[in-house]
Coordinates of C-alpha atoms in Angstrom, one line a residue:
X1 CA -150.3 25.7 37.3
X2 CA -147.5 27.5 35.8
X3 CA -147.9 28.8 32.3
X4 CA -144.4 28.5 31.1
X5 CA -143.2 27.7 27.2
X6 CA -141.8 24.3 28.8
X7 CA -144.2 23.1 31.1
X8 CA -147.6 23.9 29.6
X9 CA -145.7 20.9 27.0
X10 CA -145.6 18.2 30.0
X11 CA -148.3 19.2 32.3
X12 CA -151.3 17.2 32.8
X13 CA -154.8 18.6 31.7
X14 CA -157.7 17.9 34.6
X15 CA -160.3 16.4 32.7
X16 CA -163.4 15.1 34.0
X17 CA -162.0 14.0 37.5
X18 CA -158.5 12.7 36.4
X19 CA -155.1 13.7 34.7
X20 CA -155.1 13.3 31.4
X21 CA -151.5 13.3 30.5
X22 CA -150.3 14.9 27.0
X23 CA -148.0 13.5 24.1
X24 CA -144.7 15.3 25.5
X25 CA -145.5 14.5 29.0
X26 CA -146.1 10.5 28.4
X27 CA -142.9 10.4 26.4
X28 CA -141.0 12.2 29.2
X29 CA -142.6 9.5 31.4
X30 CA -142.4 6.3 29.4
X31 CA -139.0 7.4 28.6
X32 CA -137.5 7.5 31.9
X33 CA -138.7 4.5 32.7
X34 CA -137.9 2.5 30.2
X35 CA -134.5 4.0 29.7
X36 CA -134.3 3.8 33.5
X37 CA -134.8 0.7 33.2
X38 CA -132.6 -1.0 30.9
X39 CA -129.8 1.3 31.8
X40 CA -130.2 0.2 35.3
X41 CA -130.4 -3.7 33.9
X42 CA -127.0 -2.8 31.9
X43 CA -125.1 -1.7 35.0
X44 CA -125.9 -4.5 37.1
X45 CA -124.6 -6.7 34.7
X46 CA -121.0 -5.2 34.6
X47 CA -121.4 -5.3 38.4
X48 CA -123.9 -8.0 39.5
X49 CA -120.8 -10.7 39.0
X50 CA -118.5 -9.1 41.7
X51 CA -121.0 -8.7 44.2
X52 CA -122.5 -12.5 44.0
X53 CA -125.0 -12.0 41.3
X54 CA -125.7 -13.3 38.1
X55 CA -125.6 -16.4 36.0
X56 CA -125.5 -17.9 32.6
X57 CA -127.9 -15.9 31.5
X58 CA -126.3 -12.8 32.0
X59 CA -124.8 -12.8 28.8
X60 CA -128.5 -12.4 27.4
X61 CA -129.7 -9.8 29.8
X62 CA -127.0 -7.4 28.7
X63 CA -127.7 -7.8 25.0
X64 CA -131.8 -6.8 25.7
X65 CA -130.1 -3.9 27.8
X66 CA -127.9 -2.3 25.4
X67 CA -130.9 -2.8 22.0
X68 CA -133.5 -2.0 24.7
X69 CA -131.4 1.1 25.6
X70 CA -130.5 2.2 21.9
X71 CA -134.8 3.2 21.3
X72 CA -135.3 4.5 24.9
X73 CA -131.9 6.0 25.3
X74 CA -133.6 9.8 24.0
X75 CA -136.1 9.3 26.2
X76 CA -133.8 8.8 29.2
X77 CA -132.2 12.4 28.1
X78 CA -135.8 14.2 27.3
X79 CA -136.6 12.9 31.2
X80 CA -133.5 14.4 32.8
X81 CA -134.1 17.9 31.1
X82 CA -138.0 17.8 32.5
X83 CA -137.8 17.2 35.8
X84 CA -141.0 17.1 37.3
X85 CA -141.8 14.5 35.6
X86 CA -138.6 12.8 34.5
X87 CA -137.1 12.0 37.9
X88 CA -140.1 10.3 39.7
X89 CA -139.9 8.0 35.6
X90 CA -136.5 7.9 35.9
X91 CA -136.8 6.3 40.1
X92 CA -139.6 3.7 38.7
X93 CA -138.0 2.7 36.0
X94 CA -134.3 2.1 37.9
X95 CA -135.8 0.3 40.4
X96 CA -137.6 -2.2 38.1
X97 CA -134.5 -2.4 35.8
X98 CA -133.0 -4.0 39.2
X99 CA -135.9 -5.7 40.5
X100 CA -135.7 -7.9 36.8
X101 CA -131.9 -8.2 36.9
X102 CA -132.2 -9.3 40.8
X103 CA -135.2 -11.9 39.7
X104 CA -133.7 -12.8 36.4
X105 CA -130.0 -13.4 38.0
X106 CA -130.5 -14.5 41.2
X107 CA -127.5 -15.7 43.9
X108 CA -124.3 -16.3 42.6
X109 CA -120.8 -17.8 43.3
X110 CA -117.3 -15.8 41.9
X111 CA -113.7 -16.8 42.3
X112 CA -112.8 -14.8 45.5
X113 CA -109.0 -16.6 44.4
X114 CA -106.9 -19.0 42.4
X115 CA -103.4 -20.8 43.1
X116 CA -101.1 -20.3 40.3
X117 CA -101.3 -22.6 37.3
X118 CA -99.0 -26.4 37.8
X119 CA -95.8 -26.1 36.4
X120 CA -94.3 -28.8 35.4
X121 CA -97.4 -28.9 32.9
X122 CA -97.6 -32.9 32.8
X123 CA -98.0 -32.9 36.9
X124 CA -101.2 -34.0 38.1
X125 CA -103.0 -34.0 41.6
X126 CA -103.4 -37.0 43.1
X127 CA -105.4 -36.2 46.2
X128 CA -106.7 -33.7 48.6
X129 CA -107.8 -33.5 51.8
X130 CA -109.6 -30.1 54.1
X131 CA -108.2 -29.8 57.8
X132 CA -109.2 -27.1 59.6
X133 CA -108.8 -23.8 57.9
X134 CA -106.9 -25.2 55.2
X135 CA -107.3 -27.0 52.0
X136 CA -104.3 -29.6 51.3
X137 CA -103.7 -30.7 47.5
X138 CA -101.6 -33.2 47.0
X139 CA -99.2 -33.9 44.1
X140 CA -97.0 -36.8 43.7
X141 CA -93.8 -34.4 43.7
X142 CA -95.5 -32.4 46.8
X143 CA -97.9 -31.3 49.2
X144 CA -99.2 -27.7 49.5
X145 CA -101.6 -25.8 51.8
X146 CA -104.1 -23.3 51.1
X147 CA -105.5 -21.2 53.2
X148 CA -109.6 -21.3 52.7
X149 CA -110.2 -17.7 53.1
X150 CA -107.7 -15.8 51.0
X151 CA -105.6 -18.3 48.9
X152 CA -102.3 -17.7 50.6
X153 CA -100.1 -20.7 50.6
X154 CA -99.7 -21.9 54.3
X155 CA -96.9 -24.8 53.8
X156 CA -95.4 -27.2 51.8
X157 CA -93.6 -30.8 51.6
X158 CA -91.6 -32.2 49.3
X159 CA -90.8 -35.8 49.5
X160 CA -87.4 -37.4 50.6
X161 CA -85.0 -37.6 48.1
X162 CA -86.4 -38.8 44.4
X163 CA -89.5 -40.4 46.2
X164 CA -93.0 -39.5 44.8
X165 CA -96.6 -40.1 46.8
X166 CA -98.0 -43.3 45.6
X167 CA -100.8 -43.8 48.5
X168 CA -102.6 -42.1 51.2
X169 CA -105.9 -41.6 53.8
X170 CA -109.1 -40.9 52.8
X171 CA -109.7 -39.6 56.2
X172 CA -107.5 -36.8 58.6
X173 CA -106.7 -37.7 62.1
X174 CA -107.4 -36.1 65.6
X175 CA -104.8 -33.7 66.0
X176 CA -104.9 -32.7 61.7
X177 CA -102.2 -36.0 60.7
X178 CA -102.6 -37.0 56.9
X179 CA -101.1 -40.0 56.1
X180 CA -98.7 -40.1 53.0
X181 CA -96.9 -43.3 51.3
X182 CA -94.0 -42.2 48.7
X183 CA -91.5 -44.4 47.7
X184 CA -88.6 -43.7 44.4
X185 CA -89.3 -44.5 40.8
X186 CA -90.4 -48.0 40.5
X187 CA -90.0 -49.1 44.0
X188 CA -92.5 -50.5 46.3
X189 CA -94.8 -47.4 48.2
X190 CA -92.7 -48.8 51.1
X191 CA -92.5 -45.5 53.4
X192 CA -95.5 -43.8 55.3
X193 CA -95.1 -40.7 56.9
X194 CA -97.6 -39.0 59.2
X195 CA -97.9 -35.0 58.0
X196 CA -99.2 -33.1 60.7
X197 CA -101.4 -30.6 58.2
X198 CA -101.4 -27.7 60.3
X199 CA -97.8 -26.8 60.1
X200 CA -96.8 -29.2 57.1
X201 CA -93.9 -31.2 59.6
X202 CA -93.3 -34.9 59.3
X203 CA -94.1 -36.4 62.7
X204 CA -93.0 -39.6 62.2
X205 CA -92.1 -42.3 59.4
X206 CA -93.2 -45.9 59.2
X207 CA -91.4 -48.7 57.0
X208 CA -93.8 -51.1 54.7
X209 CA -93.8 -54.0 53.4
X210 CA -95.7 -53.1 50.5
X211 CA -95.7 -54.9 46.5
X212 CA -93.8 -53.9 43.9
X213 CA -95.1 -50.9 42.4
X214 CA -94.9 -49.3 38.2
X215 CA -92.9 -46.5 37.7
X216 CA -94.5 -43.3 39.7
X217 CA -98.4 -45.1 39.8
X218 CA -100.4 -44.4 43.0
X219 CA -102.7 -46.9 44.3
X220 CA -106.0 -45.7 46.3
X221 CA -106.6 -47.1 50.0
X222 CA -103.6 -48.6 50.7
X223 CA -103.5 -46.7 54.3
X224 CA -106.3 -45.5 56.3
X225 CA -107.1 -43.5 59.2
X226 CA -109.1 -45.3 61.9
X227 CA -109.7 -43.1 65.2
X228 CA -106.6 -42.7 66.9
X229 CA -105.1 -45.8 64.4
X230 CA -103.5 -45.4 61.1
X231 CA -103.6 -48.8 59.3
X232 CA -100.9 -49.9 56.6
X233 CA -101.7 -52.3 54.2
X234 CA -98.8 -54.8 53.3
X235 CA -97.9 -57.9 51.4
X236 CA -99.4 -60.6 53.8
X237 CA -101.5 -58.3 56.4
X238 CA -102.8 -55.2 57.5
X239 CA -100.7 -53.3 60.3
X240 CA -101.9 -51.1 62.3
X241 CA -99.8 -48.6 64.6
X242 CA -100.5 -45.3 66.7
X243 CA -101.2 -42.6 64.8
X244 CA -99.3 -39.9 66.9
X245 CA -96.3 -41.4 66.9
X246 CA -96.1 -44.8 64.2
X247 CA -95.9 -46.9 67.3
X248 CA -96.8 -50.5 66.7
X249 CA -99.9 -52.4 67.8
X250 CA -101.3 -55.3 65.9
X251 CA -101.0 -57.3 63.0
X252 CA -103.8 -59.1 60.6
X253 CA -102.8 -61.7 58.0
X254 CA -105.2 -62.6 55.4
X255 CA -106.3 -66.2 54.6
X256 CA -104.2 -68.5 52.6
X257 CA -104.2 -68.0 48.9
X258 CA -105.5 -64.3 49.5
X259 CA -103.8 -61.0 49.2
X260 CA -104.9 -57.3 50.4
X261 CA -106.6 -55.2 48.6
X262 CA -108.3 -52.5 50.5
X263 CA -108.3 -51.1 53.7
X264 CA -110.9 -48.4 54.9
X265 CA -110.8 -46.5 58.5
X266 CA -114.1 -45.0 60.0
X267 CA -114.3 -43.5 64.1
X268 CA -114.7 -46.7 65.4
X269 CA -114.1 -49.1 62.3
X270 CA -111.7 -50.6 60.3
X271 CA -112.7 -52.7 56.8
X272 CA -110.6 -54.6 55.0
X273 CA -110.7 -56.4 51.6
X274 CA -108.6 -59.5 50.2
X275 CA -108.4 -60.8 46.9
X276 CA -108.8 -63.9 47.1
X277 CA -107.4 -65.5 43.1
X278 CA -110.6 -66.5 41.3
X279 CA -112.6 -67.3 44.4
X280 CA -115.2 -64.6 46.2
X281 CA -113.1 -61.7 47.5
X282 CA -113.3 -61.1 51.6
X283 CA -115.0 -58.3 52.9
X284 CA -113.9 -58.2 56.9
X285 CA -114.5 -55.7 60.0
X286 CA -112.5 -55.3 62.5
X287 CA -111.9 -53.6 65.7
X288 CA -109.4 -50.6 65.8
X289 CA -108.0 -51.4 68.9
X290 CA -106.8 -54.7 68.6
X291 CA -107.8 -55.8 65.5
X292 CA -110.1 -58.9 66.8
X293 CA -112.5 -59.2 63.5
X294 CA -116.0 -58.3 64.5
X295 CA -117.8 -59.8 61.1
X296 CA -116.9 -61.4 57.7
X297 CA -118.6 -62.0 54.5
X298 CA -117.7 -63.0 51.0
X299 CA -118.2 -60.9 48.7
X300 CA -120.3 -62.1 45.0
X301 CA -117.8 -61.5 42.6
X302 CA -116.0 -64.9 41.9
X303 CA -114.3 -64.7 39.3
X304 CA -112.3 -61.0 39.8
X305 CA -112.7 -57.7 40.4
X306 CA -112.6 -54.7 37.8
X307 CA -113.3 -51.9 40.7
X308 CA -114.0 -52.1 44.3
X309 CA -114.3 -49.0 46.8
X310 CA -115.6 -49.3 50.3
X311 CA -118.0 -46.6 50.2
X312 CA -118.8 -46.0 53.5
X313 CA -117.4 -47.6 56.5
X314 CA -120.4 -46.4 59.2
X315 CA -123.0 -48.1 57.8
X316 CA -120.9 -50.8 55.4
X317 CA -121.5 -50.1 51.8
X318 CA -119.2 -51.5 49.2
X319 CA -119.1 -50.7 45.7
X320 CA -118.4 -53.9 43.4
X321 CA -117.7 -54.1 39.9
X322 CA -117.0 -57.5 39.1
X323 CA -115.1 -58.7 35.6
X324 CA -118.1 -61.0 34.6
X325 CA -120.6 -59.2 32.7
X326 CA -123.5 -61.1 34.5
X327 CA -121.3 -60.2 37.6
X328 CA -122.2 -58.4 40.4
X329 CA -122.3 -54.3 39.6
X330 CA -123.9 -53.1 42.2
X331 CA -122.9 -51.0 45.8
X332 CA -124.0 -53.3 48.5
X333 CA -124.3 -52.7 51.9
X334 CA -124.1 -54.8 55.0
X335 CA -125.0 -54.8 59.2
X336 CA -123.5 -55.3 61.6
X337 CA -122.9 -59.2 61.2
X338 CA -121.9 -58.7 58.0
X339 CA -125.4 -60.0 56.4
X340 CA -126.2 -58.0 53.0
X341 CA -129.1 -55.7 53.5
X342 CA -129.0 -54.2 49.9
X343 CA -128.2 -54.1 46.2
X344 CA -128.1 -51.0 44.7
X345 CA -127.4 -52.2 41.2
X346 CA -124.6 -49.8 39.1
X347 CA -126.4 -49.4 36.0
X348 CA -130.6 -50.3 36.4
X349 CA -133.5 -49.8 34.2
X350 CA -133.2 -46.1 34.2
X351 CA -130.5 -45.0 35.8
X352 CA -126.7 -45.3 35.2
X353 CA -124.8 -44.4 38.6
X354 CA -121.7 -42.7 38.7
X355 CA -119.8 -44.1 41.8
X356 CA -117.5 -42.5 41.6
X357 CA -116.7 -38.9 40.0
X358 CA -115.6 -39.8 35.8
X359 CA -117.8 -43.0 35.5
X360 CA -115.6 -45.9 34.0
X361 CA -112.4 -43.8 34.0
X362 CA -113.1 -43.2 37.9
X363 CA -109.6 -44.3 38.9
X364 CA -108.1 -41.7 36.5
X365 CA -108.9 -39.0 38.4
X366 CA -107.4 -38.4 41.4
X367 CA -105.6 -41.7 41.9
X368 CA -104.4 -41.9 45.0
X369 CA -107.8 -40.8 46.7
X370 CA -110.3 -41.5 44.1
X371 CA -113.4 -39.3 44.0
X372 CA -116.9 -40.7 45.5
X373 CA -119.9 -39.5 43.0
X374 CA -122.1 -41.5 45.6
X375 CA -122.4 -40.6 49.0
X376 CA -123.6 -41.8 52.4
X377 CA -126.1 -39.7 54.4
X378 CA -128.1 -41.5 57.5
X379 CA -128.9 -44.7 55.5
X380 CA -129.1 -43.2 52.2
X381 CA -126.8 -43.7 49.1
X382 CA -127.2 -40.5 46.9
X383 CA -125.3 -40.7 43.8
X384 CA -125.2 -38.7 40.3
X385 CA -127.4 -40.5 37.9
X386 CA -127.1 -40.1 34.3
X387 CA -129.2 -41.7 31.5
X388 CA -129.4 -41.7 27.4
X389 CA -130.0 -38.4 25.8
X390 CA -128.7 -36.4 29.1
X391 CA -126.1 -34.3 27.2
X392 CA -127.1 -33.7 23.7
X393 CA -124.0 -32.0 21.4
X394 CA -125.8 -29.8 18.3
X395 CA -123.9 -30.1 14.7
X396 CA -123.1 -26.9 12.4
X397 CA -120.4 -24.3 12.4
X398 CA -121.2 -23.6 16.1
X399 CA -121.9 -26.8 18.3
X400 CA -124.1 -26.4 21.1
X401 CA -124.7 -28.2 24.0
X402 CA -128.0 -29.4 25.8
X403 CA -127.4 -31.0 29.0
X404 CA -128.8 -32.7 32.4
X405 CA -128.7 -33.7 35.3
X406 CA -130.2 -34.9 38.4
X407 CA -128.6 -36.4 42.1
X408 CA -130.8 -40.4 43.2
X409 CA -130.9 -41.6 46.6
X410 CA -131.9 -44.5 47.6
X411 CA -132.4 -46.9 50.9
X412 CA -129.0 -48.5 52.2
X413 CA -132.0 -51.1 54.3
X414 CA -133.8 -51.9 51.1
X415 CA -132.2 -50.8 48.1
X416 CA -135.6 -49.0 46.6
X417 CA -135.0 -45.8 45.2
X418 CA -136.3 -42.8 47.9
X419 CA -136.4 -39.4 45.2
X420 CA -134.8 -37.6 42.4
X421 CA -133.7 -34.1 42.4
X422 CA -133.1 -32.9 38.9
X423 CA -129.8 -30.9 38.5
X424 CA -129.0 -28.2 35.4
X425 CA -125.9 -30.0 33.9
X426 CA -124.1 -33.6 34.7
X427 CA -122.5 -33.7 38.4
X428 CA -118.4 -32.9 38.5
X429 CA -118.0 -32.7 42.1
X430 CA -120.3 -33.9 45.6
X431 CA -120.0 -32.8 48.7
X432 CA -121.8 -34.2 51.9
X433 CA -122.6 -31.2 54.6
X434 CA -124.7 -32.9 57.6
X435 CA -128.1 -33.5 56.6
X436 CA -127.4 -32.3 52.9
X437 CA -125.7 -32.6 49.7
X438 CA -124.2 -30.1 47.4
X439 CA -123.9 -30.2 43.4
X440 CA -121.8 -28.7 41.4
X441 CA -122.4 -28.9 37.9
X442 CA -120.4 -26.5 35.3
X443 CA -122.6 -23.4 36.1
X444 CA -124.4 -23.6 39.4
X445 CA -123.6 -25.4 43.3
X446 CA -126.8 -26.7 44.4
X447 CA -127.7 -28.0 48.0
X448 CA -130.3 -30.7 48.1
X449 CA -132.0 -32.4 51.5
X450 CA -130.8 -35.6 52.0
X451 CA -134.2 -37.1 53.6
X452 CA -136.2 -35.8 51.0
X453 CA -134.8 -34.7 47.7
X454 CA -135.7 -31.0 47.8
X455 CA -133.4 -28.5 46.5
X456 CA -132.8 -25.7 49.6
X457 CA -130.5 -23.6 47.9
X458 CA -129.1 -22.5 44.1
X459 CA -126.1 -20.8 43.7
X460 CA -124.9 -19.8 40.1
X461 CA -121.1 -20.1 39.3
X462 CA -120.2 -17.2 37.7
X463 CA -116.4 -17.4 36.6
X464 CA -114.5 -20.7 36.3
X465 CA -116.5 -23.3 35.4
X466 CA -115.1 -27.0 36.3
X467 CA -115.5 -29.5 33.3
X468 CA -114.0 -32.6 35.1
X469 CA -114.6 -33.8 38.1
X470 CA -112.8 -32.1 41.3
X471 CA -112.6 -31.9 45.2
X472 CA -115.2 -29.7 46.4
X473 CA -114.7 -28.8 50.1
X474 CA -117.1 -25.9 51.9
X475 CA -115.7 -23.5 55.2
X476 CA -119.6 -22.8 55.9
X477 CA -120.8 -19.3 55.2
X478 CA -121.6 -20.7 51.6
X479 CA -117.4 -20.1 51.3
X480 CA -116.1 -23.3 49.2
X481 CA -112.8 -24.7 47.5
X482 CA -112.5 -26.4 44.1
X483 CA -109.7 -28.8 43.8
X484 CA -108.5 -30.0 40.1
X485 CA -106.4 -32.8 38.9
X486 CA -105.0 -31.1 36.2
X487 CA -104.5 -27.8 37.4
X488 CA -102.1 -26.8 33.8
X489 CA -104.7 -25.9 31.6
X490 CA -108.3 -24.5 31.8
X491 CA -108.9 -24.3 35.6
X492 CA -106.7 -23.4 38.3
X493 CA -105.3 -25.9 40.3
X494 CA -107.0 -25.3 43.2
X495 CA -109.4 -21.9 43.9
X496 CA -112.3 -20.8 46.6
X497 CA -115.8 -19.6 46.0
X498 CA -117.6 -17.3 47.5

């Protein structure tokens, strides 16, 4: 060994079979590792984000990396000047700095873009829909396109005239055709037009007889997509015409003393509910092509209605909410023959279900296509669940917040309760993907297996975080679009994820 001023201070000693390593050489070590380390830890956080990393609790890592950096920082400088020594510390320690960031952080989602903010600043979505490459939000002055990938605005359509969207499909066509209903100030949503949503042209119009509507109001499921059928709901009947080009091809009146409330559109399926004054409300199925019924029930909620929602068409699941308090509050589902299989009461022993996305203000968000918190996969119904003490707000000069949350399935055949995947924050938007579900709470997208509960995938979200509940559409790829109602304030109207 040399026996230089500099190195007989950082060279080992051999000593009794091993290397016993002096003061200055196990600070030039333990410094460049631990400065190393947290340095490393401090960089990834300014640039973990952009490249899909990080979470919450990035805010914290960076604190420990700049007070773990301030003691070790002189260390990381004695290192570099003794190299020997210093780089092989200085390797090790980088390495583990990034090894705790990547195990600490883990996968994340950022805002790859965001539309521009609404303007005028009291317009409000009332719908969306996902066709193809492109994510379609609707607002009651007009319709634009995004494009999934990059943001860019594909098309839009305005109305005719002064006439604002009061209704339209759940559901997109064969061939990408939306249906719209948009009528003037006050008038009856008396005009449905067929947008063909890959190039945003009208293809054809359709006159309605539809009720008097108030002011600009949208109602939800007044027209449906059913296969190669759109359906209109009217005054007296439901009408249904050919979805490429509005011409006509049957007509179904309700019962005396009845009125429409509801029409749903599946693949092969078309449901239909009618008020029926204070007696039981009619849940019916019928056949797309010609309208002959295929099975009718009543449905238990004498007395009126405060929410319905057909659920699911493919299998029949109904969400009622009736005005009695000992009512029926339940989603119920139904064969074939339209014999009840299940009740899948609303609020239970331990669980409160939210139905649909915003709980009792449900038909406040999005009003024209409401959004479903529960969801059909197979024969399941998988819905956010909330109970007491979930979200817990802290007093003081600075309020914090403690919160849950957790996704319930349960059998459509039997009604029990099949598992319970717990969930960081309350639910603000669902999204059925084949055999799964995905979460998204303010922080984190999470995929969960339908059959059995178990969480596949977490994703943190890194930038915007959604505080209401919005239209969450994926493009695969783990590439997604958020889609707010109010898209004026804290979140963009519409942005992607990726």
């Amino acid at each position: 060994m040399a026996d230089g001023p500099v190195d007989d201070g950082v060279l080992g000693r051999w000593r009794g079979g091993r290397i016993a390593l002096d003061k200055e050489t196990w600070l030039v070590v333990s410094g460049g590792v631990l400065g190393a380390m947290f340095a490393a830890m401090g960089l990834a956080v300014l640039f973990g984000p952009a490249n899909g990393f990080g979470g919450p609790g990035l805010s914290y890592m960076g604190i420990g990396s700049v007070l773990g950096l301030m003691p070790c920082g002189a260390g990381l400088v004695w290192a570099l000047i003794h190299p020997r020594y210093g780089f092989p510390s200085i390797a090790a320690g980088a390495l583990l700095g990034l090894g705790l960031f990547l195990w600490f952080a883990g996968d994340g989602l950022n805002d790859a873009w965001k539309a521009a903010a609404d303007r005028p600043s009291t317009v409000r979505a009332v719908g969306s829909w996902t066709s193809g490459d492109l994510v379609v939000r609707v607002r009651p002055d007009q319709v634009v396109a995004y494009r999934g990938a990059t943001g860019a605005v594909a098309w839009r359509w305005t109305p005719p005239g002064e006439d604002s969207v009061c209704a339209m499909s759940r559901g997109v066509g064969a061939g990408r055709l939306g249906l719209l209903g948009h009528s003037p100030h006050d008038r009856p949503c008396a005009a449905v037009t067929a947008l063909d949503l890959a190039t945003g042209a009208a293809d054809w119009t359709a006159a309605v007889d539809a009720p008097a509507r108030d002011g600009d109001s949208a109602a939800p499921d007044q027209i449906a997509v059913a296969g190669d059928r759109a359906v209109l709901q009217e005054r007296e009947a439901w009408r249904a015409v050919r979805l490429a080009d509005g011409g006509p091809l049957w007509r179904s009146a309700v019962d005396a003393g009845c009125s429409p409330l509801e029409v749903a559109g599946g693949a092969d399926e078309v449901v239909t509910v009618a008020q029926c004054g204070t007696a039981a409300p009619v849940l019916r199925s019928l056949a797309p092509a010609d309208g002959r019924e295929r099975s009718r029930t009543a449905l238990p909620a004498a007395g009126g209605l405060k929410n319905l929602a057909v659920v699911s068409v493919d299998p029949l699941a109904v969400w009622v909410d009736a005005q009695a308090e000992r009512g029926t509050h339940a989603v119920l589902s139904y064969d074939a023959a339209g014999r009840q299989r299940a009740a899948i009461p609303v609020s239970g022993d331990e669980y409160d279900l939210d139905v649909m996305l915003g709980g009792v203000h449900a038909f406040d968000e999005f009003n024209a296509r409401p959004l479903f918190g529960g969801v059909v996969v197979g024969d399941l119904f998988i819905a956010p669940a909330q109970k007491p003490g979930d979200v817990r707000i802290g007093g003081g000069r600075n309020p914090s917040r403690i919160a849950t949350g957790r996704l319930v399935a349960y059998s459509l055949a039997d009604g029990r309760q099949r598992w319970t995947a717990a969930l960081d924050d309350q639910v603000t938007g669902v999204l059925a993907d084949g055999g799964s579900v995905w979460a998204l709470t303010r922080n984190s997208l999470t995929r969960v297996d339908a059959a059995t509960g178990r969480r596949t995938r977490e994703l943190d979200v890194n930038d915007t975080a959604s505080l209401y509940p919005v239209d969450l559409s994926a493009f695969g790829g783990e590439r997604f679009t958020v889609v707010a109602e109010d898209g004026t304030r804290d979140e963009p109207p519409v942005r992607g994820l990726n």
